[in-house]
Amino acid sequence: QIQLVQSGPELKKPGESVKISCKASGYTFTDYAMHWVKQAPGKGLKWMGWINTYTGKPTYADDFKGRFVFSLEASASTANLQISNLKNEDTATYFCARLRRVFYYFDYWGQGVMVTVSS
Amino acid sequence: DIQMTQSPASLSASLGETISIECRASEDIYSNLAWYQQKSGKSPQLLIYAANRLQDGVPSRFSGSGSGTQYSLKISGMQPEDEGDYFCLQGSKFPPTFGGGTKLELK
């Protein structure tokens, strides 16, 4: 069955970096783009951007340009999100999600990774 | 960006009650609208896509309707397991944008 399995929770200090992984299984990884979504505690969902799993090209939403990097380990069917120079406002759960190209919706989501930034 | 205005922000329903949640888009999204349920500490689960198509495995008490800029999710007969947060998502134009969410509780 189709699954997106993300790495575990992270506790970091301001200024540090974090790398989150999202391993896909049950389908051909390069057939579907991988998107990233942020959910701050008690808040709604915010789209961060996506990575073309065939070419590796990332696209970032305006609020996520600079400190955020999407990457792939295509041989391992894994997408990664790295956040550098962490700030308190990066405290959130980060989801990866697969996009269906017909009607453009996310049909499968990872379980989410809680990143806590605290000194 | 397309703005998605979701209402109400919170809702309390009795067992068996029928409820509706609305999403209004700032422009025509041509039925590229999905609904999700999210339980506390979990990832969103797809309920409806293409405005009115029920995802496999989702109970038939959930239904979606709408067109143009106005869309709604209906739950026909509230069940205890329906408690949670509900979000709409438009995929008509990049970037994809979410509604602000509706917290649904059992009265």
Short mmCIF file of C-alpha atoms in Angstrom, two decimals:
data_model
loop_
_atom_site.label_atom_id
_atom_site.label_comp_id
_atom_site.label_asym_id
_atom_site.label_seq_id
_atom_site.Cartn_x
_atom_site.Cartn_y
_atom_site.Cartn_z
CA GLN A 1 0.00 0.00 0.00
CA ILE A 2 1.06 3.60 -0.54
CA GLN A 3 2.87 5.15 2.40
CA LEU A 4 4.86 8.27 3.16
CA VAL A 5 6.91 7.69 6.29
CA GLN A 6 8.66 10.66 7.83
CA SER A 7 11.52 10.85 10.27
CA GLY A 8 11.09 11.44 13.99
CA PRO A 9 10.57 14.57 16.11
CA GLU A 10 13.38 17.07 16.47
CA LEU A 11 14.38 19.44 19.26
CA LYS A 12 16.76 22.14 18.14
CA LYS A 13 18.21 25.43 19.36
CA PRO A 14 17.87 28.70 17.46
CA GLY A 15 20.50 28.97 14.74
CA GLU A 16 20.87 25.21 14.30
CA SER A 17 19.81 23.22 11.24
CA VAL A 18 17.46 20.27 10.83
CA LYS A 19 16.88 17.74 8.06
CA ILE A 20 13.57 15.91 7.79
CA SER A 21 13.04 12.91 5.53
CA CYS A 22 9.98 11.50 3.80
CA LYS A 23 10.28 7.97 2.44
CA ALA A 24 7.73 6.89 -0.13
CA SER A 25 6.69 3.33 -0.82
CA GLY A 26 3.99 1.52 -2.74
CA TYR A 27 4.24 3.56 -5.94
CA THR A 28 6.79 4.82 -8.45
CA PHE A 29 8.44 7.72 -6.64
CA THR A 30 9.24 9.73 -9.75
CA ASP A 31 5.64 9.67 -11.02
CA TYR A 32 4.38 12.18 -8.43
CA ALA A 33 5.65 15.51 -7.17
CA MET A 34 6.30 15.80 -3.44
CA HIS A 35 5.00 18.79 -1.58
CA TRP A 36 5.76 20.16 1.87
CA VAL A 37 3.23 21.70 4.23
CA LYS A 38 3.80 23.50 7.54
CA GLN A 39 1.41 23.52 10.47
CA ALA A 40 2.34 25.71 13.42
CA PRO A 41 0.91 24.65 16.81
CA GLY A 42 -2.84 25.22 16.89
CA LYS A 43 -2.80 26.76 13.43
CA GLY A 44 -3.87 25.88 9.91
CA LEU A 45 -1.95 24.42 7.01
CA LYS A 46 0.53 26.40 4.92
CA TRP A 47 2.00 25.19 1.64
CA MET A 48 5.78 25.50 1.56
CA GLY A 49 6.58 24.35 -1.95
CA TRP A 50 7.35 21.23 -3.90
CA ILE A 51 10.04 19.22 -5.58
CA ASN A 52 9.85 17.56 -8.97
CA THR A 53 10.80 14.01 -8.13
CA TYR A 54 11.82 13.32 -11.74
CA THR A 55 14.14 16.28 -12.30
CA GLY A 56 14.92 17.21 -8.71
CA LYS A 57 13.93 20.82 -9.31
CA PRO A 58 12.53 22.52 -6.20
CA THR A 59 10.01 25.36 -6.09
CA TYR A 60 9.55 27.39 -2.92
CA ALA A 61 6.61 29.47 -1.72
CA ASP A 62 7.60 33.08 -1.09
CA ASP A 63 7.67 32.68 2.69
CA PHE A 64 10.03 29.72 2.42
CA LYS A 65 12.81 31.08 0.21
CA GLY A 66 16.30 31.27 1.66
CA ARG A 67 16.58 28.95 4.67
CA PHE A 68 14.59 26.03 3.31
CA VAL A 69 15.94 23.41 0.93
CA PHE A 70 14.09 20.52 -0.69
CA SER A 71 16.19 17.63 -1.95
CA LEU A 72 15.91 14.04 -3.07
CA GLU A 73 17.53 10.70 -2.56
CA ALA A 74 15.71 9.28 -5.57
CA SER A 75 17.39 5.90 -5.34
CA ALA A 76 15.87 5.60 -1.88
CA SER A 77 12.48 7.10 -2.87
CA THR A 78 13.06 9.78 -0.27
CA ALA A 79 12.42 13.50 -0.23
CA ASN A 80 14.13 15.71 2.30
CA LEU A 81 13.46 19.11 3.82
CA GLN A 82 16.36 20.98 5.40
CA ILE A 83 15.87 24.13 7.42
CA SER A 84 18.93 26.18 8.36
CA ASN A 85 19.39 28.96 10.91
CA LEU A 86 16.31 27.80 12.80
CA LYS A 87 14.09 30.41 14.44
CA ASN A 88 11.45 30.07 17.15
CA GLU A 89 8.74 30.57 14.52
CA ASP A 90 9.92 27.43 12.72
CA THR A 91 8.41 25.41 15.57
CA ALA A 92 5.78 23.41 13.74
CA THR A 93 4.81 20.07 12.30
CA TYR A 94 6.06 19.55 8.78
CA PHE A 95 4.20 17.22 6.44
CA CYS A 96 5.19 15.79 3.09
CA ALA A 97 2.28 15.11 0.76
CA ARG A 98 1.84 13.55 -2.66
CA LEU A 99 0.00 15.57 -5.27
CA ARG A 100 -2.51 14.05 -7.66
CA ARG A 101 -2.24 15.94 -10.95
CA VAL A 102 -5.90 15.48 -11.92
CA PHE A 103 -7.91 17.98 -9.87
CA TYR A 104 -4.69 18.83 -7.98
CA TYR A 105 -5.14 17.59 -4.45
CA PHE A 106 -2.95 15.83 -1.92
CA ASP A 107 -4.01 12.21 -1.71
CA TYR A 108 -1.36 10.82 0.66
CA TRP A 109 0.38 12.53 3.53
CA GLY A 110 3.28 11.65 5.76
CA GLN A 111 2.56 11.38 9.47
CA GLY A 112 4.29 14.72 10.09
CA VAL A 113 7.46 15.69 11.92
CA MET A 114 7.26 17.97 14.93
CA VAL A 115 10.21 20.37 15.00
CA THR A 116 10.63 22.31 18.23
CA VAL A 117 13.02 25.26 18.29
CA SER A 118 13.85 26.38 21.80
CA SER A 119 16.86 27.71 23.61
CA ASP B 1 -2.82 33.82 -4.53
CA ILE B 2 -6.36 32.47 -4.27
CA GLN B 3 -7.79 33.13 -0.82
CA MET B 4 -9.98 30.42 0.72
CA THR B 5 -12.42 31.68 3.35
CA GLN B 6 -13.79 28.84 5.44
CA SER B 7 -16.75 29.04 7.81
CA PRO B 8 -17.64 28.52 10.53
CA ALA B 9 -14.38 28.47 12.49
CA SER B 10 -15.94 26.15 15.03
CA LEU B 11 -19.07 24.08 15.25
CA SER B 12 -20.71 21.93 17.88
CA ALA B 13 -23.12 19.24 16.69
CA SER B 14 -25.30 16.66 18.37
CA LEU B 15 -25.17 12.97 17.57
CA GLY B 16 -27.03 12.36 14.31
CA GLU B 17 -27.20 16.04 13.38
CA THR B 18 -26.48 17.13 9.83
CA ILE B 19 -23.89 19.87 9.50
CA SER B 20 -22.31 21.88 6.71
CA ILE B 21 -18.99 23.62 6.36
CA GLU B 22 -18.42 26.21 3.67
CA CYS B 23 -15.41 27.38 1.68
CA ARG B 24 -15.47 30.42 -0.51
CA ALA B 25 -12.69 31.07 -3.02
CA SER B 26 -11.56 34.52 -4.06
CA GLU B 27 -11.93 33.46 -7.70
CA ASP B 28 -13.33 30.58 -9.71
CA ILE B 29 -11.50 27.35 -8.84
CA TYR B 30 -13.38 25.14 -11.32
CA SER B 31 -14.18 22.40 -8.78
CA ASN B 32 -10.49 21.85 -7.93
CA LEU B 33 -11.46 21.63 -4.29
CA ALA B 34 -10.68 18.96 -1.71
CA TRP B 35 -11.82 18.46 1.87
CA TYR B 36 -9.74 16.95 4.66
CA GLN B 37 -10.33 15.78 8.20
CA GLN B 38 -7.52 16.09 10.71
CA LYS B 39 -7.56 14.51 14.13
CA SER B 40 -5.32 15.86 16.88
CA GLY B 41 -1.68 14.97 16.31
CA LYS B 42 -2.40 13.23 13.01
CA SER B 43 -1.99 14.08 9.35
CA PRO B 44 -4.94 15.29 7.27
CA GLN B 45 -7.08 12.56 5.75
CA LEU B 46 -8.68 13.10 2.35
CA LEU B 47 -12.49 13.02 2.38
CA ILE B 48 -13.60 14.63 -0.87
CA TYR B 49 -11.78 15.66 -4.06
CA ALA B 50 -12.93 17.41 -7.20
CA ALA B 51 -15.55 19.15 -5.08
CA ASN B 52 -17.92 16.19 -4.84
CA ARG B 53 -16.04 12.91 -5.33
CA LEU B 54 -15.88 10.72 -2.25
CA GLN B 55 -12.47 9.25 -1.52
CA ASP B 56 -12.43 5.45 -1.30
CA GLY B 57 -13.13 4.22 2.20
CA VAL B 58 -14.75 7.44 3.41
CA PRO B 59 -18.24 6.94 4.89
CA SER B 60 -21.10 7.99 2.64
CA ARG B 61 -22.42 10.42 5.25
CA PHE B 62 -19.74 12.79 3.96
CA SER B 63 -20.59 14.66 0.78
CA GLY B 64 -19.29 17.67 -1.10
CA SER B 65 -20.96 20.12 -3.41
CA GLY B 66 -20.42 23.46 -5.07
CA SER B 67 -18.96 25.12 -8.10
CA GLY B 68 -17.29 28.35 -9.10
CA THR B 69 -16.27 30.07 -5.88
CA GLN B 70 -18.63 28.42 -3.36
CA TYR B 71 -18.20 24.92 -1.95
CA SER B 72 -19.54 22.97 0.98
CA LEU B 73 -18.92 19.80 2.92
CA LYS B 74 -21.91 18.09 4.50
CA ILE B 75 -21.94 15.45 7.19
CA SER B 76 -25.32 13.75 7.24
CA GLY B 77 -25.62 12.39 10.75
CA MET B 78 -22.79 13.43 13.07
CA GLN B 79 -20.90 10.53 14.64
CA PRO B 80 -18.46 10.67 17.57
CA GLU B 81 -15.56 9.77 15.28
CA ASP B 82 -16.29 12.84 13.13
CA GLU B 83 -14.86 15.16 15.77
CA GLY B 84 -11.79 16.94 14.51
CA ASP B 85 -10.58 19.76 12.31
CA TYR B 86 -11.71 20.12 8.72
CA PHE B 87 -9.86 21.97 5.96
CA CYS B 88 -10.56 22.77 2.36
CA LEU B 89 -7.80 22.97 -0.26
CA GLN B 90 -7.91 24.60 -3.67
CA GLY B 91 -5.65 23.20 -6.38
CA SER B 92 -6.88 25.26 -9.29
CA LYS B 93 -3.97 27.67 -9.34
CA PHE B 94 -0.52 27.65 -7.80
CA PRO B 95 0.16 28.05 -5.00
CA PRO B 96 -2.33 25.62 -3.50
CA THR B 97 -4.10 27.31 -0.61
CA PHE B 98 -6.02 26.01 2.38
CA GLY B 99 -9.05 27.30 4.18
CA GLY B 100 -8.54 28.42 7.76
CA GLY B 101 -10.15 25.31 9.19
CA THR B 102 -13.27 24.34 11.13
CA LYS B 103 -13.13 22.68 14.53
CA LEU B 104 -16.04 20.24 14.83
CA GLU B 105 -17.03 18.97 18.26
CA LEU B 106 -19.73 16.66 19.51
CA LYS B 107 -22.23 18.43 21.70
#
